[in-house]
């Protein structure tokens, strides 16, 4: 099974900050990777697909990069609604696996 | 617009069975692969299963042999049959299109005696 190690588990930042979240795969996953935002009590929302493609309707402050064994999600300028939890999901091979999540908190 | 609406969750005793449904509109389950994902209380997201339009199915190790994913192209509905339920299967279960491009709102399954 492919293990997805997501870091950091949590981070504290301020509105307007630039933040980066990383997922490292135990094996190559090509670009079969999505990034998700999850607000409590709601369904998760995909931000990025194929590692770097922005989902329609998602603000351009979100971007994804990388492939192979390391991928990153960058939020260029944090907004108040961005202080929630983020997950990566690899769907290159079965079983698909999520990262452990990164909780973004207000400093 | 894609809409996914889950139902069938509830309180069930350990060892019991349950069938979750996901009513799909806006796309055809005969065209897209469909997934189930769950989130246990206080835990992260966990992928559960996927079914392809050709009928191929795949499962997480934690549910293999106990859960069965299926779809009905006539009613355009996705299902997840949960058997031999354990306390650790307690979670909100979400259905999703493909590699989770669209999600339902989830249905809560509570396994407890």
PDB file of C-alpha atoms in Angstrom:
ATOM      1  CA  UNK A   1       0.000   0.000   0.000  1.00  0.00           C
ATOM      2  CA  UNK A   2       1.149   3.559  -0.656  1.00  0.00           C
ATOM      3  CA  UNK A   3       1.559   5.613   2.509  1.00  0.00           C
ATOM      4  CA  UNK A   4       0.912   9.349   2.229  1.00  0.00           C
ATOM      5  CA  UNK A   5       2.827  11.339   4.837  1.00  0.00           C
ATOM      6  CA  UNK A   6       1.309  14.786   5.119  1.00  0.00           C
ATOM      7  CA  UNK A   7       3.101  17.627   6.857  1.00  0.00           C
ATOM      8  CA  UNK A   8       2.792  19.571   8.966  1.00  0.00           C
ATOM      9  CA  UNK A   9      -0.094  18.045  10.995  1.00  0.00           C
ATOM     10  CA  UNK A  10      -1.051  21.572  11.975  1.00  0.00           C
ATOM     11  CA  UNK A  11       0.164  25.088  11.442  1.00  0.00           C
ATOM     12  CA  UNK A  12      -0.596  28.530  12.830  1.00  0.00           C
ATOM     13  CA  UNK A  13      -0.716  31.447  10.447  1.00  0.00           C
ATOM     14  CA  UNK A  14      -2.234  34.874   9.959  1.00  0.00           C
ATOM     15  CA  UNK A  15      -4.587  36.265   7.351  1.00  0.00           C
ATOM     16  CA  UNK A  16      -2.515  37.141   4.300  1.00  0.00           C
ATOM     17  CA  UNK A  17       0.243  34.616   4.997  1.00  0.00           C
ATOM     18  CA  UNK A  18       1.546  32.201   2.388  1.00  0.00           C
ATOM     19  CA  UNK A  19       1.440  28.564   3.530  1.00  0.00           C
ATOM     20  CA  UNK A  20       2.603  25.295   2.025  1.00  0.00           C
ATOM     21  CA  UNK A  21       1.440  21.787   2.858  1.00  0.00           C
ATOM     22  CA  UNK A  22       3.356  18.743   1.633  1.00  0.00           C
ATOM     23  CA  UNK A  23       2.443  15.136   0.978  1.00  0.00           C
ATOM     24  CA  UNK A  24       5.184  12.576   0.493  1.00  0.00           C
ATOM     25  CA  UNK A  25       4.299   9.218  -1.029  1.00  0.00           C
ATOM     26  CA  UNK A  26       6.070   5.987  -0.132  1.00  0.00           C
ATOM     27  CA  UNK A  27       6.062   5.111  -3.840  1.00  0.00           C
ATOM     28  CA  UNK A  28       5.664   7.127  -7.008  1.00  0.00           C
ATOM     29  CA  UNK A  29       2.131   8.295  -7.699  1.00  0.00           C
ATOM     30  CA  UNK A  30       2.771  10.169 -10.945  1.00  0.00           C
ATOM     31  CA  UNK A  31       0.295  13.079 -10.773  1.00  0.00           C
ATOM     32  CA  UNK A  32      -2.664  11.051  -9.486  1.00  0.00           C
ATOM     33  CA  UNK A  33      -3.218  13.305  -6.500  1.00  0.00           C
ATOM     34  CA  UNK A  34      -5.984  15.568  -5.282  1.00  0.00           C
ATOM     35  CA  UNK A  35      -6.116  18.184  -2.534  1.00  0.00           C
ATOM     36  CA  UNK A  36      -9.227  18.664  -0.422  1.00  0.00           C
ATOM     37  CA  UNK A  37     -10.492  21.280   1.998  1.00  0.00           C
ATOM     38  CA  UNK A  38     -12.766  20.076   4.788  1.00  0.00           C
ATOM     39  CA  UNK A  39     -14.828  22.332   6.979  1.00  0.00           C
ATOM     40  CA  UNK A  40     -16.496  20.704  10.018  1.00  0.00           C
ATOM     41  CA  UNK A  41     -20.020  19.516   9.387  1.00  0.00           C
ATOM     42  CA  UNK A  42     -19.788  19.825   5.622  1.00  0.00           C
ATOM     43  CA  UNK A  43     -18.703  17.630   2.735  1.00  0.00           C
ATOM     44  CA  UNK A  44     -15.050  17.906   1.707  1.00  0.00           C
ATOM     45  CA  UNK A  45     -14.335  20.026  -1.341  1.00  0.00           C
ATOM     46  CA  UNK A  46     -11.688  19.221  -3.948  1.00  0.00           C
ATOM     47  CA  UNK A  47      -9.384  22.155  -4.625  1.00  0.00           C
ATOM     48  CA  UNK A  48      -6.791  20.593  -6.925  1.00  0.00           C
ATOM     49  CA  UNK A  49      -6.843  17.519  -9.171  1.00  0.00           C
ATOM     50  CA  UNK A  50      -4.049  15.788 -11.079  1.00  0.00           C
ATOM     51  CA  UNK A  51      -1.622  17.386  -8.611  1.00  0.00           C
ATOM     52  CA  UNK A  52      -1.679  20.853 -10.175  1.00  0.00           C
ATOM     53  CA  UNK A  53      -5.008  21.526 -11.912  1.00  0.00           C
ATOM     54  CA  UNK A  54      -7.281  23.997 -10.180  1.00  0.00           C
ATOM     55  CA  UNK A  55     -10.847  22.761  -9.705  1.00  0.00           C
ATOM     56  CA  UNK A  56     -13.437  24.972 -11.366  1.00  0.00           C
ATOM     57  CA  UNK A  57     -14.734  27.643  -9.010  1.00  0.00           C
ATOM     58  CA  UNK A  58     -11.812  27.405  -6.586  1.00  0.00           C
ATOM     59  CA  UNK A  59      -9.987  30.695  -5.881  1.00  0.00           C
ATOM     60  CA  UNK A  60      -6.661  31.146  -7.631  1.00  0.00           C
ATOM     61  CA  UNK A  61      -4.833  31.614  -4.320  1.00  0.00           C
ATOM     62  CA  UNK A  62      -4.790  27.805  -4.144  1.00  0.00           C
ATOM     63  CA  UNK A  63      -2.189  26.005  -6.243  1.00  0.00           C
ATOM     64  CA  UNK A  64      -0.666  22.552  -6.412  1.00  0.00           C
ATOM     65  CA  UNK A  65       2.687  21.342  -7.639  1.00  0.00           C
ATOM     66  CA  UNK A  66       4.925  18.306  -7.752  1.00  0.00           C
ATOM     67  CA  UNK A  67       4.591  14.728  -8.915  1.00  0.00           C
ATOM     68  CA  UNK A  68       6.187  11.394  -8.267  1.00  0.00           C
ATOM     69  CA  UNK A  69       6.723  11.135  -4.537  1.00  0.00           C
ATOM     70  CA  UNK A  70       6.315  14.727  -3.346  1.00  0.00           C
ATOM     71  CA  UNK A  71       3.431  17.099  -3.930  1.00  0.00           C
ATOM     72  CA  UNK A  72       2.569  20.416  -2.368  1.00  0.00           C
ATOM     73  CA  UNK A  73      -0.461  22.627  -1.838  1.00  0.00           C
ATOM     74  CA  UNK A  74       0.209  26.344  -1.554  1.00  0.00           C
ATOM     75  CA  UNK A  75      -2.214  28.990  -0.371  1.00  0.00           C
ATOM     76  CA  UNK A  76      -0.715  32.274  -1.502  1.00  0.00           C
ATOM     77  CA  UNK A  77      -2.636  34.586   0.827  1.00  0.00           C
ATOM     78  CA  UNK A  78      -4.705  33.041   3.598  1.00  0.00           C
ATOM     79  CA  UNK A  79      -8.259  34.289   3.923  1.00  0.00           C
ATOM     80  CA  UNK A  80     -10.457  33.905   7.047  1.00  0.00           C
ATOM     81  CA  UNK A  81     -12.444  31.060   5.459  1.00  0.00           C
ATOM     82  CA  UNK A  82      -9.253  29.073   4.806  1.00  0.00           C
ATOM     83  CA  UNK A  83      -8.629  28.180   8.465  1.00  0.00           C
ATOM     84  CA  UNK A  84      -9.848  24.592   8.219  1.00  0.00           C
ATOM     85  CA  UNK A  85      -8.339  21.151   7.524  1.00  0.00           C
ATOM     86  CA  UNK A  86      -6.689  19.997   4.293  1.00  0.00           C
ATOM     87  CA  UNK A  87      -6.065  16.478   2.947  1.00  0.00           C
ATOM     88  CA  UNK A  88      -4.263  14.936   0.013  1.00  0.00           C
ATOM     89  CA  UNK A  89      -5.532  11.774  -1.713  1.00  0.00           C
ATOM     90  CA  UNK A  90      -3.486   9.528  -3.994  1.00  0.00           C
ATOM     91  CA  UNK A  91      -5.444   7.517  -6.563  1.00  0.00           C
ATOM     92  CA  UNK A  92      -2.524   6.092  -8.498  1.00  0.00           C
ATOM     93  CA  UNK A  93      -2.829   2.606  -7.029  1.00  0.00           C
ATOM     94  CA  UNK A  94      -5.118   0.616  -4.775  1.00  0.00           C
ATOM     95  CA  UNK A  95      -5.955   1.074  -2.032  1.00  0.00           C
ATOM     96  CA  UNK A  96      -6.280   4.821  -2.535  1.00  0.00           C
ATOM     97  CA  UNK A  97      -4.928   6.634   0.503  1.00  0.00           C
ATOM     98  CA  UNK A  98      -5.410  10.004   2.167  1.00  0.00           C
ATOM     99  CA  UNK A  99      -2.803  11.946   4.027  1.00  0.00           C
ATOM    100  CA  UNK A 100      -3.407  12.396   7.757  1.00  0.00           C
ATOM    101  CA  UNK A 101      -4.584  15.989   7.307  1.00  0.00           C
ATOM    102  CA  UNK A 102      -3.257  19.461   8.098  1.00  0.00           C
ATOM    103  CA  UNK A 103      -5.235  21.754  10.348  1.00  0.00           C
ATOM    104  CA  UNK A 104      -4.628  25.418   9.569  1.00  0.00           C
ATOM    105  CA  UNK A 105      -5.246  27.589  12.616  1.00  0.00           C
ATOM    106  CA  UNK A 106      -5.303  31.300  13.224  1.00  0.00           C
ATOM    107  CA  UNK A 107      -2.177  32.618  14.941  1.00  0.00           C
TER     108      UNK A 107
ATOM    109  CA  UNK B   1     -25.106  20.019 -11.761  1.00  0.00           C
ATOM    110  CA  UNK B   2     -23.971  16.843 -10.040  1.00  0.00           C
ATOM    111  CA  UNK B   3     -25.926  15.918  -6.910  1.00  0.00           C
ATOM    112  CA  UNK B   4     -25.174  13.020  -4.594  1.00  0.00           C
ATOM    113  CA  UNK B   5     -27.551  12.224  -1.723  1.00  0.00           C
ATOM    114  CA  UNK B   6     -26.685   9.491   0.766  1.00  0.00           C
ATOM    115  CA  UNK B   7     -29.155   7.624   2.953  1.00  0.00           C
ATOM    116  CA  UNK B   8     -29.389   4.473   5.019  1.00  0.00           C
ATOM    117  CA  UNK B   9     -27.206   5.329   7.982  1.00  0.00           C
ATOM    118  CA  UNK B  10     -28.240   4.710  11.567  1.00  0.00           C
ATOM    119  CA  UNK B  11     -27.493   2.922  14.805  1.00  0.00           C
ATOM    120  CA  UNK B  12     -26.575  -0.740  14.450  1.00  0.00           C
ATOM    121  CA  UNK B  13     -25.176  -3.332  16.839  1.00  0.00           C
ATOM    122  CA  UNK B  14     -21.733  -4.866  16.341  1.00  0.00           C
ATOM    123  CA  UNK B  15     -21.920  -7.764  13.924  1.00  0.00           C
ATOM    124  CA  UNK B  16     -24.930  -6.280  12.171  1.00  0.00           C
ATOM    125  CA  UNK B  17     -25.484  -5.233   8.570  1.00  0.00           C
ATOM    126  CA  UNK B  18     -26.573  -2.070   6.824  1.00  0.00           C
ATOM    127  CA  UNK B  19     -26.964  -0.882   3.250  1.00  0.00           C
ATOM    128  CA  UNK B  20     -26.106   2.675   2.336  1.00  0.00           C
ATOM    129  CA  UNK B  21     -27.537   4.291  -0.782  1.00  0.00           C
ATOM    130  CA  UNK B  22     -26.360   7.258  -2.791  1.00  0.00           C
ATOM    131  CA  UNK B  23     -28.879   8.759  -5.211  1.00  0.00           C
ATOM    132  CA  UNK B  24     -26.989  10.285  -8.120  1.00  0.00           C
ATOM    133  CA  UNK B  25     -28.223  12.991 -10.470  1.00  0.00           C
ATOM    134  CA  UNK B  26     -26.509  15.077 -13.119  1.00  0.00           C
ATOM    135  CA  UNK B  27     -24.265  12.220 -14.220  1.00  0.00           C
ATOM    136  CA  UNK B  28     -24.737   8.539 -14.958  1.00  0.00           C
ATOM    137  CA  UNK B  29     -23.156   5.883 -12.752  1.00  0.00           C
ATOM    138  CA  UNK B  30     -22.737   3.882 -15.960  1.00  0.00           C
ATOM    139  CA  UNK B  31     -20.259   6.504 -17.177  1.00  0.00           C
ATOM    140  CA  UNK B  32     -18.263   7.490 -14.108  1.00  0.00           C
ATOM    141  CA  UNK B  33     -16.449   5.518 -11.463  1.00  0.00           C
ATOM    142  CA  UNK B  34     -17.875   6.166  -8.014  1.00  0.00           C
ATOM    143  CA  UNK B  35     -16.321   6.020  -4.550  1.00  0.00           C
ATOM    144  CA  UNK B  36     -17.134   5.820  -0.864  1.00  0.00           C
ATOM    145  CA  UNK B  37     -15.086   7.682   1.729  1.00  0.00           C
ATOM    146  CA  UNK B  38     -15.628   7.783   5.493  1.00  0.00           C
ATOM    147  CA  UNK B  39     -14.604   9.862   8.462  1.00  0.00           C
ATOM    148  CA  UNK B  40     -14.683   8.429  11.961  1.00  0.00           C
ATOM    149  CA  UNK B  41     -15.329  10.841  14.854  1.00  0.00           C
ATOM    150  CA  UNK B  42     -12.236  12.946  15.493  1.00  0.00           C
ATOM    151  CA  UNK B  43     -10.288  11.213  12.726  1.00  0.00           C
ATOM    152  CA  UNK B  44      -9.215  12.013   9.189  1.00  0.00           C
ATOM    153  CA  UNK B  45     -10.704  10.967   5.889  1.00  0.00           C
ATOM    154  CA  UNK B  46     -10.413   7.304   4.912  1.00  0.00           C
ATOM    155  CA  UNK B  47     -11.023   5.973   1.422  1.00  0.00           C
ATOM    156  CA  UNK B  48     -13.306   2.909   1.516  1.00  0.00           C
ATOM    157  CA  UNK B  49     -14.083   1.629  -1.974  1.00  0.00           C
ATOM    158  CA  UNK B  50     -14.459   2.412  -5.677  1.00  0.00           C
ATOM    159  CA  UNK B  51     -16.495   0.878  -8.494  1.00  0.00           C
ATOM    160  CA  UNK B  52     -15.804   1.374 -12.171  1.00  0.00           C
ATOM    161  CA  UNK B  53     -18.350   1.495 -14.942  1.00  0.00           C
ATOM    162  CA  UNK B  54     -17.081  -1.856 -16.197  1.00  0.00           C
ATOM    163  CA  UNK B  55     -17.851  -3.402 -12.820  1.00  0.00           C
ATOM    164  CA  UNK B  56     -14.360  -3.601 -11.313  1.00  0.00           C
ATOM    165  CA  UNK B  57     -14.296  -2.932  -7.582  1.00  0.00           C
ATOM    166  CA  UNK B  58     -11.560  -2.163  -5.074  1.00  0.00           C
ATOM    167  CA  UNK B  59     -11.569  -1.866  -1.286  1.00  0.00           C
ATOM    168  CA  UNK B  60      -9.538  -0.578   1.616  1.00  0.00           C
ATOM    169  CA  UNK B  61      -7.859  -3.373   3.558  1.00  0.00           C
ATOM    170  CA  UNK B  62      -9.909  -2.441   6.637  1.00  0.00           C
ATOM    171  CA  UNK B  63     -13.223  -3.311   4.936  1.00  0.00           C
ATOM    172  CA  UNK B  64     -12.240  -5.959   2.393  1.00  0.00           C
ATOM    173  CA  UNK B  65     -14.430  -9.042   2.709  1.00  0.00           C
ATOM    174  CA  UNK B  66     -17.023  -7.205   4.814  1.00  0.00           C
ATOM    175  CA  UNK B  67     -18.220  -4.336   2.593  1.00  0.00           C
ATOM    176  CA  UNK B  68     -19.568  -4.589  -0.963  1.00  0.00           C
ATOM    177  CA  UNK B  69     -19.913  -1.701  -3.381  1.00  0.00           C
ATOM    178  CA  UNK B  70     -22.413  -1.847  -6.234  1.00  0.00           C
ATOM    179  CA  UNK B  71     -24.400   0.395  -8.513  1.00  0.00           C
ATOM    180  CA  UNK B  72     -27.743   0.282 -10.297  1.00  0.00           C
ATOM    181  CA  UNK B  73     -27.671   1.944 -13.695  1.00  0.00           C
ATOM    182  CA  UNK B  74     -31.476   1.915 -13.969  1.00  0.00           C
ATOM    183  CA  UNK B  75     -32.077   3.919 -10.799  1.00  0.00           C
ATOM    184  CA  UNK B  76     -28.682   5.673 -11.048  1.00  0.00           C
ATOM    185  CA  UNK B  77     -27.892   4.738  -7.470  1.00  0.00           C
ATOM    186  CA  UNK B  78     -24.650   3.747  -5.755  1.00  0.00           C
ATOM    187  CA  UNK B  79     -24.734   1.314  -2.840  1.00  0.00           C
ATOM    188  CA  UNK B  80     -22.450   0.161  -0.062  1.00  0.00           C
ATOM    189  CA  UNK B  81     -23.390  -3.017   1.760  1.00  0.00           C
ATOM    190  CA  UNK B  82     -21.822  -3.104   5.233  1.00  0.00           C
ATOM    191  CA  UNK B  83     -21.606  -6.516   6.947  1.00  0.00           C
ATOM    192  CA  UNK B  84     -19.973  -7.798  10.134  1.00  0.00           C
ATOM    193  CA  UNK B  85     -19.928  -4.252  11.425  1.00  0.00           C
ATOM    194  CA  UNK B  86     -17.450  -3.260  14.110  1.00  0.00           C
ATOM    195  CA  UNK B  87     -17.379  -0.365  16.546  1.00  0.00           C
ATOM    196  CA  UNK B  88     -14.496   1.090  14.539  1.00  0.00           C
ATOM    197  CA  UNK B  89     -16.733   1.331  11.452  1.00  0.00           C
ATOM    198  CA  UNK B  90     -18.591   4.183  13.151  1.00  0.00           C
ATOM    199  CA  UNK B  91     -18.218   7.130  10.789  1.00  0.00           C
ATOM    200  CA  UNK B  92     -19.870   9.540   8.420  1.00  0.00           C
ATOM    201  CA  UNK B  93     -19.935   7.821   5.037  1.00  0.00           C
ATOM    202  CA  UNK B  94     -19.702   9.964   1.905  1.00  0.00           C
ATOM    203  CA  UNK B  95     -20.255   8.938  -1.684  1.00  0.00           C
ATOM    204  CA  UNK B  96     -18.177  10.736  -4.285  1.00  0.00           C
ATOM    205  CA  UNK B  97     -17.786  10.947  -8.039  1.00  0.00           C
ATOM    206  CA  UNK B  98     -14.587   9.445  -9.341  1.00  0.00           C
ATOM    207  CA  UNK B  99     -11.503  10.435  -7.382  1.00  0.00           C
ATOM    208  CA  UNK B 100     -13.750  12.563  -5.146  1.00  0.00           C
ATOM    209  CA  UNK B 101     -14.501  15.393  -7.543  1.00  0.00           C
ATOM    210  CA  UNK B 102     -18.028  15.797  -6.170  1.00  0.00           C
ATOM    211  CA  UNK B 103     -19.324  14.696  -2.760  1.00  0.00           C
ATOM    212  CA  UNK B 104     -22.594  14.004  -1.044  1.00  0.00           C
ATOM    213  CA  UNK B 105     -23.346  15.407   2.401  1.00  0.00           C
ATOM    214  CA  UNK B 106     -22.765  12.074   4.115  1.00  0.00           C
ATOM    215  CA  UNK B 107     -24.742   9.646   6.241  1.00  0.00           C
ATOM    216  CA  UNK B 108     -23.792   8.682   9.805  1.00  0.00           C
ATOM    217  CA  UNK B 109     -23.315   5.046  10.742  1.00  0.00           C
ATOM    218  CA  UNK B 110     -23.008   4.335  14.458  1.00  0.00           C
ATOM    219  CA  UNK B 111     -22.001   0.835  15.529  1.00  0.00           C
ATOM    220  CA  UNK B 112     -22.680   0.353  19.215  1.00  0.00           C
ATOM    221  CA  UNK B 113     -24.299  -2.082  21.599  1.00  0.00           C
TER     222      UNK B 113
END
